[in-house]
Coordinates of N, CA and C in Angstrom, one line a residue:
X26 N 0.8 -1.2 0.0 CA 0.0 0.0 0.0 C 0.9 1.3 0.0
X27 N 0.3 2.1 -0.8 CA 0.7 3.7 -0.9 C 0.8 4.6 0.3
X28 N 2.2 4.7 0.7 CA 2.0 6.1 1.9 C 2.0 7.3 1.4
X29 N 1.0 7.3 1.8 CA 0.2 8.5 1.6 C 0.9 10.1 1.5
X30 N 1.2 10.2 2.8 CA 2.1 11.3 3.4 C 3.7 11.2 2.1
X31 N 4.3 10.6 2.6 CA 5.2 10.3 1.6 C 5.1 10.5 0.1
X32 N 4.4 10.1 -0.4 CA 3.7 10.6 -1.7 C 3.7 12.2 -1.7
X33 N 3.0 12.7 -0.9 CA 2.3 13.7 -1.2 C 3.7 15.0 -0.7
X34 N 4.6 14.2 0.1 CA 5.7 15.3 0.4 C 6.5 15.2 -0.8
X35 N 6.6 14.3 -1.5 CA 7.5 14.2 -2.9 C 6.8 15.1 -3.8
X36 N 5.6 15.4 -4.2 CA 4.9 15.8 -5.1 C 5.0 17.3 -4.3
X37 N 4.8 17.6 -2.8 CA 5.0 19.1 -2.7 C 6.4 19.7 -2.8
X38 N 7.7 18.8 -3.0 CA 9.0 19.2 -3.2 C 8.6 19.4 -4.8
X39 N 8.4 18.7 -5.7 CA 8.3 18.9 -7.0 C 7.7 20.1 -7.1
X40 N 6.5 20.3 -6.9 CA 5.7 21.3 -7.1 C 6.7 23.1 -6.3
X41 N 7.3 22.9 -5.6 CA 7.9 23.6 -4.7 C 9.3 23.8 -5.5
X42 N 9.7 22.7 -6.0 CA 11.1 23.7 -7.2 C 10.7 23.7 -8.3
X43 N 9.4 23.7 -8.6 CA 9.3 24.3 -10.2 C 9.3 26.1 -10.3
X44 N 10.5 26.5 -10.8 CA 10.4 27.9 -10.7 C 9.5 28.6 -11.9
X45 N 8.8 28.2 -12.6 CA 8.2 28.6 -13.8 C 6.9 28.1 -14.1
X46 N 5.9 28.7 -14.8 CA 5.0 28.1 -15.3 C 5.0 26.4 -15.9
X47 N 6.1 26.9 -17.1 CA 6.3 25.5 -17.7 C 6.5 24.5 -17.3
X48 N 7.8 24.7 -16.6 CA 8.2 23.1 -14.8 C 6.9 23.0 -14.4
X49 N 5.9 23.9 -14.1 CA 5.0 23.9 -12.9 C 4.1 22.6 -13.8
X50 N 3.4 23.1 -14.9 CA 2.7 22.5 -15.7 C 3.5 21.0 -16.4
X51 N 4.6 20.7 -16.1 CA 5.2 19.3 -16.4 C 5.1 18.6 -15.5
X52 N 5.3 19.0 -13.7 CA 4.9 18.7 -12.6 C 3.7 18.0 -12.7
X53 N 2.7 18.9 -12.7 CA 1.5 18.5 -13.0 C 1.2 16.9 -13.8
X54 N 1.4 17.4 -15.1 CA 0.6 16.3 -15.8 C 1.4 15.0 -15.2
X55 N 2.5 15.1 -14.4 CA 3.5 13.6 -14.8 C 3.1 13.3 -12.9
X56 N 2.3 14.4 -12.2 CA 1.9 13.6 -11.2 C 0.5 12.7 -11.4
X57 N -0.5 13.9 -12.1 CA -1.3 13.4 -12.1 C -1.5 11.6 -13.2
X58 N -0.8 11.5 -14.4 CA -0.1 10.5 -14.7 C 0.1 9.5 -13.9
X59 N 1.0 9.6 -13.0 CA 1.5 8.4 -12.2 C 0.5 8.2 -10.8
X60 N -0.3 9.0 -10.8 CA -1.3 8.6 -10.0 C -2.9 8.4 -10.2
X61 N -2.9 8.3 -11.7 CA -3.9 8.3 -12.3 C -4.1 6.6 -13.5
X62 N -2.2 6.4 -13.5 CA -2.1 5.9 -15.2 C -2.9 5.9 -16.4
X63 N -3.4 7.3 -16.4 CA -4.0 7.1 -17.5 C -2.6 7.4 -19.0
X64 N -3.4 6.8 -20.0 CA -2.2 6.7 -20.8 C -2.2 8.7 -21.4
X65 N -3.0 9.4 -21.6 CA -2.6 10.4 -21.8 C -3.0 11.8 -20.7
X66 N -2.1 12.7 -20.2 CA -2.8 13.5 -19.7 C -2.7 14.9 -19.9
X67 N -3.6 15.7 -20.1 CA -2.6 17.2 -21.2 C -3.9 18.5 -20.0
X68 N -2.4 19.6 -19.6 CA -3.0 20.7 -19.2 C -3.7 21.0 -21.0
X69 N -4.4 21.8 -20.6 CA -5.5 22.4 -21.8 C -5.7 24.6 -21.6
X70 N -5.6 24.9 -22.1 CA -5.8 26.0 -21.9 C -7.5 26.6 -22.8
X71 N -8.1 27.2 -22.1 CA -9.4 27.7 -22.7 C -9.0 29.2 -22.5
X72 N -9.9 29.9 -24.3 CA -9.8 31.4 -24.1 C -11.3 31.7 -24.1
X73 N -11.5 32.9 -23.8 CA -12.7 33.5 -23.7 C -13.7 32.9 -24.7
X74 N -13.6 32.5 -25.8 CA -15.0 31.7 -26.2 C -14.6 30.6 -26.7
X75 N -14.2 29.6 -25.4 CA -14.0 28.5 -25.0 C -13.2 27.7 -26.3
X76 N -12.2 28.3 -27.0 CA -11.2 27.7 -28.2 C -10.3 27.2 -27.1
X77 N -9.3 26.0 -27.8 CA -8.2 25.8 -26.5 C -7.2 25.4 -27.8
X78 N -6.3 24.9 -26.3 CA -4.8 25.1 -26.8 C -3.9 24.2 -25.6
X79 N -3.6 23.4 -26.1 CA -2.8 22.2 -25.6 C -1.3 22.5 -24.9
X80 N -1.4 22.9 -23.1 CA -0.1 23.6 -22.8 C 0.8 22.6 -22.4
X81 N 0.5 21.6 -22.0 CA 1.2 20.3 -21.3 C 0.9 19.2 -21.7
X82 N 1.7 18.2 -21.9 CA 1.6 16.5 -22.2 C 2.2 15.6 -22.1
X83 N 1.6 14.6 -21.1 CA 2.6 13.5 -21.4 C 1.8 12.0 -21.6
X84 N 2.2 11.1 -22.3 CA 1.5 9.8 -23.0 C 2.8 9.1 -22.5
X85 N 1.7 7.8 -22.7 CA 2.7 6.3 -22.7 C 2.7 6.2 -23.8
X86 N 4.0 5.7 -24.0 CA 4.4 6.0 -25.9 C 4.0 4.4 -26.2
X87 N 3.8 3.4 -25.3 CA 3.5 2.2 -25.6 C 2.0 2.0 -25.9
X88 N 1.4 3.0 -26.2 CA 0.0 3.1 -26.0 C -0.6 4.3 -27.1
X89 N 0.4 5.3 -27.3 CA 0.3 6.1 -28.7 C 1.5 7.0 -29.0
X90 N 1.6 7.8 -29.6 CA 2.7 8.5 -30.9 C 2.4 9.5 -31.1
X91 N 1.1 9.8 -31.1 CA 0.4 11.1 -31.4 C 0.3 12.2 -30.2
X92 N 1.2 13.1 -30.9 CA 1.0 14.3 -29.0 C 0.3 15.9 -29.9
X93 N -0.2 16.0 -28.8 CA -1.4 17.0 -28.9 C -0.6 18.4 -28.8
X94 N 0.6 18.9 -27.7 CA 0.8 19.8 -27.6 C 1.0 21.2 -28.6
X95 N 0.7 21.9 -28.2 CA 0.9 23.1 -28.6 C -0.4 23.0 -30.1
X96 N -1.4 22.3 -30.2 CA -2.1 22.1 -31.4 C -3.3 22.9 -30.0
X97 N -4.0 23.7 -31.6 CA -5.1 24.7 -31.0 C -6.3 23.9 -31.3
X98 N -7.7 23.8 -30.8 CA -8.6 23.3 -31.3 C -10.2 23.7 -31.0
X99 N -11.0 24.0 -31.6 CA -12.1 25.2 -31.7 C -13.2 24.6 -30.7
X100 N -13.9 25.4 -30.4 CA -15.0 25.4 -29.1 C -15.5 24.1 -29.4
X101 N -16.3 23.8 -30.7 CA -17.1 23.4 -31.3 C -16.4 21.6 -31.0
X102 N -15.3 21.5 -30.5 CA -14.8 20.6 -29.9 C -15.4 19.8 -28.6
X103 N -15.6 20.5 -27.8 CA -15.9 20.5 -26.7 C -17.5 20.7 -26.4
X104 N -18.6 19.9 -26.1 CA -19.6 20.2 -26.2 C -20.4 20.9 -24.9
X105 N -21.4 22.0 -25.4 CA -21.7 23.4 -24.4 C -22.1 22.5 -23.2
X106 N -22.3 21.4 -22.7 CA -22.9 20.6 -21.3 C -21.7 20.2 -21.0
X107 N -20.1 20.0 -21.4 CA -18.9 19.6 -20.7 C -18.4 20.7 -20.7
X108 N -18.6 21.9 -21.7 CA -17.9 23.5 -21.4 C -18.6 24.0 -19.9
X109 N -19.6 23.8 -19.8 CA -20.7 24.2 -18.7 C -20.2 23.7 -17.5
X110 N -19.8 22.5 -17.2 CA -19.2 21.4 -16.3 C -17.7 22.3 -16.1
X111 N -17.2 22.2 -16.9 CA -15.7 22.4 -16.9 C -15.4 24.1 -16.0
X112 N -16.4 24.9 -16.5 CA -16.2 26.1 -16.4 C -16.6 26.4 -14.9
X113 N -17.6 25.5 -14.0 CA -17.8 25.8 -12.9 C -17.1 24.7 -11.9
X114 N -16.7 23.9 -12.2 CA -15.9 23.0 -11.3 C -14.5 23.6 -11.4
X115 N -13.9 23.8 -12.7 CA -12.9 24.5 -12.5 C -13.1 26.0 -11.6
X116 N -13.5 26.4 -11.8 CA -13.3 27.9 -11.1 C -13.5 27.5 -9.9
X117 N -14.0 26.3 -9.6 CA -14.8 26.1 -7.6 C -13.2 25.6 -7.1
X118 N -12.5 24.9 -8.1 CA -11.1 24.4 -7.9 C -10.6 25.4 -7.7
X119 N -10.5 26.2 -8.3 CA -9.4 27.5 -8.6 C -9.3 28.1 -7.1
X120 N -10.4 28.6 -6.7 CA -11.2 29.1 -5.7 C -10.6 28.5 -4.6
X121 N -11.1 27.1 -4.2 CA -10.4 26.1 -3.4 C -8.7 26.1 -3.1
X122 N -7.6 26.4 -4.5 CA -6.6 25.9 -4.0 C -5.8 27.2 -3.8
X123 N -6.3 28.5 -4.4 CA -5.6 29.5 -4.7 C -6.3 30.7 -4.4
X124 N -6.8 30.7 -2.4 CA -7.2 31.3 -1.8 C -7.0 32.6 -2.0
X125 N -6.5 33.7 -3.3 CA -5.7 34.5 -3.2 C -5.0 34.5 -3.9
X126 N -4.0 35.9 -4.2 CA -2.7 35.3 -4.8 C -1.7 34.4 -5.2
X127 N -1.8 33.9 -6.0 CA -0.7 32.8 -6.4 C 0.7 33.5 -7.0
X128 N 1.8 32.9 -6.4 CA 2.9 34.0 -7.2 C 3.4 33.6 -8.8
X129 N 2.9 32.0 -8.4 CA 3.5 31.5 -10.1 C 2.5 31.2 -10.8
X130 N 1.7 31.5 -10.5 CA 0.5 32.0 -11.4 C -0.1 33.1 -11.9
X131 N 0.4 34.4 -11.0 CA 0.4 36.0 -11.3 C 0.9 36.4 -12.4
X132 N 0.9 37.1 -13.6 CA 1.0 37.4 -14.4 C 0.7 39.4 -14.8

């Protein structure tokens, strides 16, 4: 079995020397990855009328070859009852972890 604690102090040192957006968002997908194993997992970026844009990725190459990053892809992708979902659980998250100011998130 997974200790817990342990786990999660590795993942806050990670998270804790990513000096940048980018580290921050490679952090990310390759924790959630190894604690997920799903074979692909990609930050996603949405703009104001919900078009996106692929900021992070990582796949099991045993499993596909095809990477998504940096490819843009139109609202019309995404259907208005998962944009709807996405747009209020995300912001309840946002809310949740980033009580405030975030410094590597400030811009």
């Amino acid at each position: 079995m997974m200790d817990v604690f342990s786990v999660m102090a590795q993942i806050n040192e990670q998270f804790g020397a990513a000096n940048d957006m980018e580290t921050f968002m490679k952090v990310t997908v390759g924790v959630i990855k190894d604690l997920t194993q799903f074979h692909r997992v990609l930050v996603y970026q949405f703009d104001e009328a919900w078009n996106g844009k692929v900021l992070a990725e990582l796949v099991d190459w045993t499993q596909t070859h095809d990477l998504y990053k940096g490819l843009h892809f139109p609202a019309t992708d995404i259907p208005a009852q998962v944009r709807k979902i996405l747009g209020v659980r995300f912001r309840t998250l946002l809310i949740l972890i980033f009580k405030g100011p975030c410094s590597i998130c400030a811009e």
